[in-house]
Short mmCIF file of C-alpha atoms in Angstrom, two decimals:
data_model
loop_
_atom_site.label_atom_id
_atom_site.label_comp_id
_atom_site.label_asym_id
_atom_site.label_seq_id
_atom_site.Cartn_x
_atom_site.Cartn_y
_atom_site.Cartn_z
CA MET A 1 13.65 -140.60 122.65
CA GLN A 2 12.43 -143.73 120.92
CA PHE A 3 9.09 -144.20 119.19
CA SER A 4 7.11 -146.61 117.05
CA LEU A 5 4.17 -145.79 114.78
CA GLU A 6 1.15 -148.02 114.31
CA GLU A 7 -1.53 -147.49 111.68
CA THR A 8 -4.67 -148.87 113.31
CA THR A 9 -7.81 -148.33 111.22
CA GLY A 10 -8.34 -145.80 108.45
CA ILE A 11 -6.97 -142.46 109.58
CA GLU A 12 -6.21 -143.39 113.20
CA ARG A 13 -2.56 -143.60 114.28
CA LYS A 14 -0.84 -144.68 117.49
CA LEU A 15 2.56 -143.40 118.53
CA THR A 16 4.29 -145.28 121.32
CA ILE A 17 7.01 -142.99 122.66
CA THR A 18 9.68 -143.68 125.29
CA VAL A 19 11.60 -140.83 126.88
CA ALA A 20 14.95 -141.89 128.37
CA VAL A 21 15.09 -141.80 132.17
CA GLU A 22 18.45 -139.96 132.00
CA ASP A 23 16.88 -137.12 130.02
CA ILE A 24 14.03 -136.86 132.51
CA ASN A 25 16.30 -136.90 135.56
CA ASN A 26 18.71 -134.37 134.08
CA GLU A 27 15.92 -131.92 133.34
CA VAL A 28 14.32 -132.43 136.76
CA ASN A 29 17.68 -131.87 138.54
CA LYS A 30 18.34 -128.76 136.50
CA ARG A 31 14.98 -127.29 137.53
CA LEU A 32 15.42 -128.21 141.19
CA GLN A 33 18.86 -126.61 141.24
CA ASP A 34 17.45 -123.46 139.74
CA LEU A 35 14.60 -123.57 142.25
CA SER A 36 16.98 -124.01 145.20
CA ARG A 37 18.59 -120.66 144.38
CA ARG A 38 15.24 -118.87 144.40
CA VAL A 39 13.05 -120.67 146.92
CA ARG A 40 12.45 -119.20 150.38
CA LEU A 41 11.83 -121.60 153.27
CA ASP A 42 11.64 -120.88 156.97
CA GLY A 43 14.89 -121.73 158.74
CA PHE A 44 17.07 -121.34 155.68
CA ARG A 45 18.79 -118.36 154.16
CA PRO A 46 17.86 -117.52 150.54
CA GLY A 47 19.91 -119.67 148.19
CA LYS A 48 21.08 -121.98 150.98
CA VAL A 49 18.21 -124.49 151.06
CA PRO A 50 19.74 -128.03 150.90
CA MET A 51 19.01 -129.92 147.68
CA LYS A 52 17.50 -132.88 149.57
CA VAL A 53 14.96 -130.51 151.15
CA VAL A 54 14.10 -129.04 147.77
CA LYS A 55 13.75 -132.52 146.27
CA ARG A 56 11.51 -133.70 149.10
CA ARG A 57 9.18 -130.72 148.80
CA TYR A 58 9.23 -129.96 145.08
CA GLY A 59 10.65 -133.05 143.39
CA GLU A 60 7.38 -134.74 142.40
CA GLY A 61 5.85 -131.53 141.08
CA ALA A 62 8.94 -130.74 139.05
CA ARG A 63 8.97 -134.25 137.60
CA GLN A 64 5.32 -134.07 136.54
CA GLU A 65 5.96 -130.71 134.93
CA VAL A 66 8.97 -132.08 133.04
CA LEU A 67 7.05 -135.17 131.92
CA GLY A 68 4.23 -133.03 130.56
CA GLU A 69 6.60 -130.86 128.56
CA MET A 70 8.63 -133.82 127.29
CA MET A 71 5.50 -135.67 126.20
CA GLN A 72 4.48 -132.64 124.17
CA SER A 73 7.92 -131.98 122.65
CA SER A 74 8.59 -135.66 121.87
CA PHE A 75 5.16 -136.02 120.24
CA ILE A 76 5.84 -133.00 118.02
CA GLU A 77 9.31 -134.34 117.17
CA ALA A 78 7.87 -137.75 116.23
CA ILE A 79 5.05 -136.47 114.00
CA THR A 80 7.46 -134.04 112.33
CA GLU A 81 9.90 -136.84 111.57
CA GLN A 82 7.09 -139.04 110.24
CA LYS A 83 5.51 -136.12 108.33
CA LEU A 84 2.16 -136.70 109.98
CA ASN A 85 -0.63 -134.10 110.00
CA PRO A 86 -2.84 -134.66 113.08
CA ALA A 87 -6.47 -133.59 112.77
CA GLY A 88 -6.81 -132.69 116.43
CA ALA A 89 -5.16 -133.16 119.79
CA PRO A 90 -4.03 -136.70 120.68
CA SER A 91 -5.45 -138.89 123.42
CA VAL A 92 -2.51 -139.71 125.70
CA GLU A 93 -2.15 -142.74 127.97
CA ALA A 94 0.86 -143.46 130.21
CA LYS A 95 2.11 -147.05 129.83
CA SER A 96 5.18 -147.43 132.03
CA ASP A 97 7.53 -145.41 134.20
CA ASN A 98 10.63 -147.31 135.27
CA ASP A 99 14.41 -147.39 135.07
CA GLU A 100 14.28 -147.73 131.30
CA GLY A 101 12.31 -144.52 130.89
CA PHE A 102 8.81 -143.12 130.65
CA THR A 103 6.59 -144.67 127.95
CA PHE A 104 3.26 -143.29 126.74
CA VAL A 105 0.90 -143.89 123.84
CA ALA A 106 -0.57 -141.01 121.83
CA THR A 107 -3.64 -141.93 119.76
CA PHE A 108 -4.84 -139.47 117.15
CA GLU A 109 -6.36 -139.10 113.70
CA VAL A 110 -4.62 -137.63 110.68
CA TYR A 111 -6.11 -135.68 107.82
CA PRO A 112 -7.27 -138.16 105.17
CA GLU A 113 -5.48 -138.47 101.87
CA ILE A 114 -7.98 -137.54 99.17
CA ALA A 115 -7.69 -138.66 95.57
CA LEU A 116 -9.86 -136.39 93.45
CA ASN A 117 -12.00 -138.12 90.86
CA GLU A 118 -12.81 -136.55 87.53
CA PHE A 119 -15.62 -134.02 87.68
CA LYS A 120 -17.31 -135.20 84.46
CA ASP A 121 -19.77 -137.35 86.43
CA ILE A 122 -21.19 -134.32 88.26
CA ILE A 123 -24.53 -133.25 86.74
CA VAL A 124 -25.71 -129.64 87.07
CA GLU A 125 -28.92 -128.04 85.81
CA ARG A 126 -28.59 -124.26 85.64
CA PRO A 127 -31.88 -122.29 85.90
CA VAL A 128 -32.35 -119.58 83.26
CA ALA A 129 -34.85 -116.83 84.10
CA GLU A 130 -35.55 -113.14 83.65
CA VAL A 131 -37.39 -110.58 85.72
CA GLN A 132 -40.60 -109.76 83.84
CA GLU A 133 -42.77 -106.67 84.27
CA SER A 134 -45.44 -108.92 85.80
CA ASP A 135 -42.90 -110.09 88.38
CA ILE A 136 -42.20 -106.48 89.32
CA ASP A 137 -45.95 -105.81 89.62
CA GLU A 138 -46.34 -108.81 91.90
CA MET A 139 -43.40 -107.76 94.05
CA ILE A 140 -44.75 -104.24 94.45
CA GLU A 141 -48.13 -105.62 95.52
CA THR A 142 -46.35 -107.82 98.06
CA LEU A 143 -44.48 -104.79 99.43
CA ARG A 144 -47.77 -102.87 99.69
CA LYS A 145 -49.43 -105.74 101.56
CA GLN A 146 -46.51 -105.89 103.96
CA SER A 147 -47.00 -102.17 104.65
CA ASN A 148 -50.79 -102.21 104.89
CA THR A 149 -52.80 -100.70 107.73
CA PHE A 150 -56.28 -101.58 109.02
CA GLU A 151 -59.36 -99.36 108.92
CA VAL A 152 -62.77 -99.95 110.50
CA VAL A 153 -65.30 -101.31 108.02
CA GLU A 154 -69.10 -101.55 108.27
CA ARG A 155 -69.52 -105.05 106.84
CA ALA A 156 -69.18 -108.70 107.77
CA ALA A 157 -65.67 -110.02 108.41
CA GLU A 158 -63.68 -111.50 105.53
CA GLN A 159 -60.40 -113.37 105.29
CA GLY A 160 -57.58 -110.89 105.82
CA ASP A 161 -59.62 -108.66 108.14
CA ARG A 162 -58.57 -107.92 111.70
CA LEU A 163 -61.09 -108.48 114.49
CA THR A 164 -61.24 -107.18 118.04
CA PHE A 165 -63.36 -109.57 120.10
CA ASP A 166 -63.95 -111.45 123.36
CA TYR A 167 -64.08 -115.22 123.61
CA VAL A 168 -64.77 -117.83 126.28
CA GLY A 169 -63.86 -121.45 125.68
CA THR A 170 -65.76 -124.31 127.35
CA LYS A 171 -65.39 -128.08 127.37
CA ASP A 172 -68.45 -130.06 128.42
CA GLY A 173 -69.97 -126.77 129.59
CA GLU A 174 -67.01 -125.87 131.85
CA ALA A 175 -64.53 -123.07 131.09
CA PHE A 176 -60.94 -124.33 130.71
CA GLU A 177 -57.68 -122.62 131.58
CA GLY A 178 -56.24 -120.36 128.88
CA GLY A 179 -59.42 -120.50 126.80
CA SER A 180 -60.74 -116.97 127.41
CA ALA A 181 -59.70 -113.43 126.52
CA GLU A 182 -61.15 -109.92 126.26
CA ASN A 183 -60.45 -107.41 123.47
CA ALA A 184 -58.23 -109.90 121.69
CA THR A 185 -57.09 -109.04 118.16
CA LEU A 186 -56.88 -111.60 115.39
CA GLU A 187 -56.11 -111.37 111.69
CA LEU A 188 -58.33 -113.89 109.91
CA GLY A 189 -56.25 -116.27 107.84
CA SER A 190 -53.13 -115.85 109.94
CA GLY A 191 -53.34 -119.41 111.25
CA ARG A 192 -52.77 -118.33 114.86
CA MET A 193 -55.75 -120.23 116.22
CA ILE A 194 -56.68 -123.91 116.04
CA PRO A 195 -58.26 -125.19 112.80
CA GLY A 196 -61.83 -123.97 112.27
CA PHE A 197 -61.62 -121.04 114.72
CA GLU A 198 -60.72 -118.29 112.24
CA ASP A 199 -62.96 -119.68 109.48
CA GLY A 200 -65.85 -119.64 111.94
CA LEU A 201 -65.52 -115.87 112.39
CA VAL A 202 -65.82 -115.11 108.67
CA GLY A 203 -69.19 -113.48 108.05
CA VAL A 204 -69.59 -112.07 111.57
CA SER A 205 -70.14 -108.30 111.93
CA ALA A 206 -69.26 -105.89 114.74
CA GLY A 207 -71.70 -106.23 117.66
CA GLU A 208 -72.63 -109.81 116.78
CA GLU A 209 -72.07 -112.94 118.84
CA THR A 210 -71.44 -116.48 117.66
CA VAL A 211 -70.49 -119.87 119.11
CA LEU A 212 -67.71 -121.84 117.42
CA SER A 213 -67.62 -125.63 117.73
CA VAL A 214 -64.07 -126.80 117.09
CA THR A 215 -61.74 -129.66 117.99
CA PHE A 216 -58.18 -129.31 119.27
CA PRO A 217 -55.52 -131.14 117.21
CA GLU A 218 -54.39 -134.54 118.46
CA ASP A 219 -50.83 -133.22 118.93
CA TYR A 220 -51.88 -130.07 120.85
CA GLN A 221 -49.30 -129.16 123.52
CA ALA A 222 -51.81 -129.16 126.39
CA GLU A 223 -52.51 -132.88 126.81
CA GLU A 224 -55.84 -132.34 128.57
CA LEU A 225 -57.16 -130.55 125.45
CA ALA A 226 -55.52 -132.62 122.71
CA GLY A 227 -58.19 -134.08 120.43
CA GLN A 228 -61.02 -132.63 122.55
CA ALA A 229 -64.20 -131.02 121.17
CA VAL A 230 -64.83 -127.57 122.65
CA GLU A 231 -66.95 -124.47 122.10
CA PHE A 232 -65.91 -120.82 121.99
CA ALA A 233 -68.53 -118.13 122.65
CA CYS A 234 -67.33 -115.05 120.76
CA LYS A 235 -68.48 -111.43 120.74
CA VAL A 236 -67.06 -109.21 117.99
CA HIS A 237 -66.44 -105.55 118.88
CA LYS A 238 -64.72 -104.29 115.77
CA VAL A 239 -64.01 -105.38 112.19
CA GLU A 240 -61.11 -103.74 110.37
CA GLY A 241 -60.24 -104.29 106.73
CA PRO A 242 -56.73 -104.04 105.24
CA ALA A 243 -55.94 -100.74 103.56
CA LEU A 244 -53.07 -100.82 101.08
CA PRO A 245 -50.81 -97.74 101.11
CA GLU A 246 -51.01 -95.35 98.17
CA MET A 247 -48.26 -95.47 95.60
CA ASN A 248 -46.81 -92.07 96.45
CA ASP A 249 -43.48 -90.52 97.43
CA GLU A 250 -44.09 -91.33 101.11
CA PHE A 251 -44.45 -95.01 100.29
CA PHE A 252 -41.41 -95.01 97.98
CA ALA A 253 -39.31 -93.32 100.67
CA ARG A 254 -39.87 -96.30 102.99
CA PHE A 255 -37.68 -98.27 100.62
CA GLY A 256 -34.98 -95.64 100.20
CA VAL A 257 -36.28 -94.19 96.91
CA SER A 258 -36.41 -90.41 97.11
CA GLU A 259 -36.34 -89.50 93.40
CA GLY A 260 -37.98 -90.63 90.20
CA GLY A 261 -41.47 -91.29 91.48
CA LEU A 262 -43.14 -94.53 90.43
CA GLU A 263 -40.71 -95.17 87.59
CA GLY A 264 -37.73 -94.71 89.92
CA PHE A 265 -39.33 -97.04 92.45
CA ARG A 266 -39.95 -99.72 89.81
CA THR A 267 -36.35 -99.41 88.67
CA GLU A 268 -35.06 -99.88 92.23
CA VAL A 269 -37.36 -102.87 92.80
CA SER A 270 -36.21 -104.37 89.51
CA LYS A 271 -32.52 -103.95 90.46
CA ASN A 272 -33.09 -105.69 93.78
CA MET A 273 -34.99 -108.52 92.08
CA GLU A 274 -32.22 -108.94 89.50
CA ARG A 275 -29.67 -109.16 92.30
CA GLU A 276 -31.80 -111.70 94.15
CA LEU A 277 -32.23 -113.73 90.96
CA ARG A 278 -28.48 -113.82 90.30
CA GLN A 279 -27.79 -114.94 93.87
CA ALA A 280 -30.51 -117.60 93.74
CA ILE A 281 -29.20 -119.09 90.49
CA LYS A 282 -25.63 -118.98 91.76
CA SER A 283 -26.71 -120.67 95.00
CA LYS A 284 -28.62 -123.44 93.20
CA VAL A 285 -25.70 -124.15 90.89
CA LYS A 286 -23.26 -124.16 93.78
CA ASN A 287 -25.44 -126.54 95.83
CA GLN A 288 -25.61 -128.97 92.91
CA VAL A 289 -21.85 -128.80 92.43
CA MET A 290 -21.16 -129.37 96.12
CA ASP A 291 -23.66 -132.23 96.32
CA GLY A 292 -22.05 -133.75 93.26
CA LEU A 293 -18.59 -133.37 94.77
CA LEU A 294 -19.72 -135.19 97.90
CA ASN A 295 -21.57 -137.90 96.01
CA THR A 296 -18.58 -138.73 93.80
CA HIS A 297 -16.06 -138.97 96.64
CA GLU A 298 -15.73 -140.90 99.86
CA VAL A 299 -14.00 -138.98 102.62
CA GLU A 300 -13.17 -140.38 106.04
CA VAL A 301 -13.95 -137.53 108.43
CA PRO A 302 -11.70 -137.10 111.50
CA SER A 303 -13.79 -137.20 114.67
CA ALA A 304 -12.00 -134.17 116.12
CA LEU A 305 -12.96 -132.02 113.13
CA ALA A 306 -16.55 -133.28 113.27
CA ALA A 307 -16.71 -132.41 116.99
CA GLN A 308 -15.44 -128.89 116.29
CA GLU A 309 -18.05 -128.42 113.58
CA ILE A 310 -20.79 -129.71 115.88
CA ASP A 311 -19.79 -127.09 118.46
CA ARG A 312 -19.94 -124.37 115.80
CA MET A 313 -23.38 -125.52 114.71
CA ARG A 314 -24.56 -125.56 118.32
CA GLU A 315 -23.41 -121.96 118.72
CA GLN A 316 -25.16 -120.95 115.50
CA ALA A 317 -28.38 -122.64 116.60
CA VAL A 318 -28.38 -120.81 119.93
CA GLN A 319 -27.69 -117.46 118.28
CA GLN A 320 -30.36 -118.04 115.64
CA PHE A 321 -33.04 -118.57 118.26
CA GLY A 322 -31.92 -115.66 120.43
CA GLY A 323 -30.45 -117.74 123.23
CA ALA A 324 -26.97 -116.20 123.17
CA GLN A 325 -27.91 -113.61 125.80
CA SER A 326 -29.92 -116.00 127.96
CA GLY A 327 -26.89 -117.86 129.27
CA PHE A 328 -28.03 -121.09 127.62
CA ASP A 329 -25.10 -123.48 127.22
CA PRO A 330 -24.93 -124.65 123.57
CA LYS A 331 -23.38 -127.94 124.70
CA GLN A 332 -26.75 -128.87 126.21
CA LEU A 333 -27.98 -129.44 122.65
CA PRO A 334 -27.52 -133.15 121.75
CA ALA A 335 -24.58 -133.74 119.41
CA GLU A 336 -26.60 -136.22 117.33
CA LEU A 337 -28.83 -133.36 116.16
CA PHE A 338 -25.91 -131.95 114.19
CA GLU A 339 -23.58 -134.90 113.58
CA SER A 340 -24.73 -135.86 110.08
CA ASP A 341 -24.62 -132.30 108.72
CA ALA A 342 -21.37 -131.59 110.58
CA ARG A 343 -19.65 -134.56 108.93
CA LYS A 344 -20.89 -133.45 105.51
CA ARG A 345 -19.59 -129.93 106.11
CA VAL A 346 -16.18 -131.22 107.17
CA ALA A 347 -15.99 -133.62 104.23
CA LEU A 348 -16.92 -130.83 101.84
CA GLY A 349 -14.35 -128.51 103.38
CA LEU A 350 -11.63 -131.14 102.95
CA LEU A 351 -12.66 -131.72 99.33
CA ILE A 352 -12.68 -128.01 98.55
CA GLY A 353 -9.24 -127.69 100.12
CA GLU A 354 -7.97 -130.54 97.96
CA VAL A 355 -9.35 -128.93 94.79
CA VAL A 356 -7.66 -125.66 95.76
CA LYS A 357 -4.36 -127.45 96.34
CA GLN A 358 -4.35 -129.79 93.35
CA ARG A 359 -5.75 -127.26 90.85
CA GLU A 360 -3.70 -124.40 92.37
CA VAL A 361 -6.72 -122.12 92.76
CA LYS A 362 -5.76 -118.62 93.92
CA VAL A 363 -8.16 -115.96 95.20
CA ASP A 364 -8.99 -113.50 92.42
CA GLY A 365 -8.72 -109.99 93.87
CA GLU A 366 -10.91 -108.49 91.13
CA ARG A 367 -13.72 -110.93 91.96
CA VAL A 368 -13.38 -110.05 95.64
CA ARG A 369 -13.83 -106.37 94.85
CA ALA A 370 -16.73 -107.07 92.47
CA MET A 371 -18.52 -109.07 95.16
CA ILE A 372 -18.02 -106.35 97.77
CA GLU A 373 -19.22 -103.68 95.33
CA GLU A 374 -22.36 -105.66 94.51
CA MET A 375 -23.12 -106.12 98.20
CA ALA A 376 -22.47 -102.42 98.82
CA SER A 377 -24.82 -101.38 95.99
CA ALA A 378 -27.80 -102.29 98.19
CA TYR A 379 -26.87 -99.49 100.63
CA GLN A 380 -27.34 -95.73 100.34
CA GLU A 381 -23.61 -95.05 100.84
CA PRO A 382 -21.88 -97.86 98.89
CA GLN A 383 -18.36 -96.46 99.23
CA GLN A 384 -18.60 -96.49 103.02
CA VAL A 385 -19.49 -100.19 102.90
CA ILE A 386 -16.61 -100.93 100.51
CA ASP A 387 -14.12 -99.06 102.73
CA TRP A 388 -15.43 -100.90 105.80
CA TYR A 389 -14.78 -104.32 104.24
CA TYR A 390 -11.27 -103.38 103.16
CA SER A 391 -10.43 -102.03 106.60
CA ASN A 392 -11.73 -105.12 108.41
CA ASP A 393 -9.38 -108.09 107.95
CA GLU A 394 -11.81 -110.64 109.42
CA GLN A 395 -14.72 -109.62 107.18
CA LEU A 396 -12.45 -109.36 104.14
CA SER A 397 -11.13 -112.88 104.80
CA GLN A 398 -14.70 -114.20 104.82
CA ILE A 399 -15.39 -112.59 101.44
CA LYS A 400 -12.14 -114.02 100.07
CA TYR A 401 -13.16 -117.51 101.17
CA VAL A 402 -16.58 -117.13 99.49
CA VAL A 403 -14.85 -116.05 96.28
CA LEU A 404 -12.44 -118.97 96.56
CA GLU A 405 -15.42 -121.34 96.86
CA GLU A 406 -16.96 -119.75 93.76
CA GLN A 407 -13.70 -120.27 91.88
CA VAL A 408 -13.71 -123.93 92.95
CA VAL A 409 -17.29 -124.20 91.66
CA ASP A 410 -16.19 -122.69 88.33
CA THR A 411 -13.31 -125.15 88.14
CA ILE A 412 -15.68 -128.07 88.60
CA LEU A 413 -18.28 -126.64 86.21
CA ASP A 414 -15.65 -126.53 83.44
CA ALA A 415 -15.58 -130.35 83.50
CA ALA A 416 -19.09 -131.20 84.77
CA GLN A 417 -22.19 -132.04 82.72
CA VAL A 418 -24.06 -128.72 82.69
CA SER A 419 -27.44 -128.12 81.10
CA GLU A 420 -29.83 -125.19 81.21
CA LYS A 421 -33.49 -125.08 82.10
CA SER A 422 -35.74 -122.12 81.41
CA CYS A 423 -38.04 -121.18 84.27
CA SER A 424 -39.94 -118.27 85.77
CA TYR A 425 -38.51 -115.78 88.23
CA GLN A 426 -40.54 -117.32 91.06
CA GLU A 427 -39.32 -120.83 90.22
CA ALA A 428 -35.72 -119.64 90.07
CA ILE A 429 -35.72 -117.94 93.47
CA LYS A 430 -37.60 -120.75 95.20
CA PRO A 431 -35.20 -122.68 97.46
CA ALA A 432 -34.16 -125.96 95.89
CA GLU A 433 -35.31 -129.18 97.49
CA ARG A 434 -32.25 -130.98 98.78
CA VAL A 435 -31.57 -134.51 97.55
CA GLU A 436 -31.76 -135.95 101.07
CA GLU A 437 -35.15 -134.37 101.75
CA ALA A 438 -36.58 -135.65 98.46
CA ALA A 439 -35.33 -139.15 99.21
CA GLU A 440 -36.87 -139.10 102.66
CA GLU A 441 -40.23 -137.92 101.29
CA THR A 442 -40.15 -140.64 98.60
CA GLU A 443 -39.39 -143.28 101.22
CA GLU A 444 -42.21 -142.05 103.46
CA ALA A 445 -44.65 -142.07 100.53
CA ALA A 446 -43.65 -145.64 99.66
CA GLU A 447 -44.28 -146.75 103.21
#
């Protein structure tokens, strides 16, 4: 075997490989001889089929099989000798097949060489917050509202009430398709209907009728109604007001609190809020570190790795929207929808891997257990959850990788510019606005 290596652009490489014709012929003949002892053909006794007959019938197939295997083995031999690390399968093109041998070109990308910069230019602002008693009060009220029921009231409808009513929509005096319903239910303020519809029902009592004059939005999905002025004749049958559940043992039990009454419930809510706060702060710090890592390094992303990540993101998108069981093919989703984020993910993964390698970061087993125990504390039987993780290699590996990422973040934070900013609980748990989104909004505002 002979080969030559060409560095084309960036991380792309081309290997031109020639396999000697003698090696090919020897391997083909060896296979045909072996085949002649096993093949069964009409008119010949087993093991007595003439070689020329075997060659005529099976020669081309055997040669193609040999070529395929030799291309693979010679490619592996060449990249091993050159100490290359391909980032995906090569694209192979046959160049010549003659008395001198079989020549092919394998084009592929290698993993990029990454030189880590110092981390001192990465700027991180760590939120500092505490869970206050008022935050607990607000959370409990939110939980009550999420568990509320509706009771019939003898008054005019208000925002937050639920109505049962009939409506008939007309445009220029003619009813339009999809604009009518009987005994429909609607929670005022839910935003389910077009602008002005729900507000127009505020102040209406059971048994009353009213006509709403509204206009469909310009971007309404039904083109024939988009931007059109219409009227809805409504008749209200029932008005129900929200009724918050009482703060009793039955309510507490819905959230897994069976002892301690109100004080026990507040303690459990506080623990969950503290856990959420810790995770939110950790997530915001991590996002800043990762953004900083990307912004202070340039990484050439191999196309094969980007394509793999795009496929993973397609699968995630389909699963997220419940399409996994519908038979929808994720590859129908355009690659360009995911390409930018996919390349960032790959670049970040390569950078993290380089930090792990150069800084010799090893997974801390104690941190793995602490993370699993904290996750398990949210369940009624924590030990069962802990045992499940340690008996499931795949799930345990995922936790180990998360811990490894956290250790990389800590490594970078040791050298980064870190400041602290006091804020409220609500501010701390609010998802951070990404740099790209803020830039886009600024650009749009400028335009």
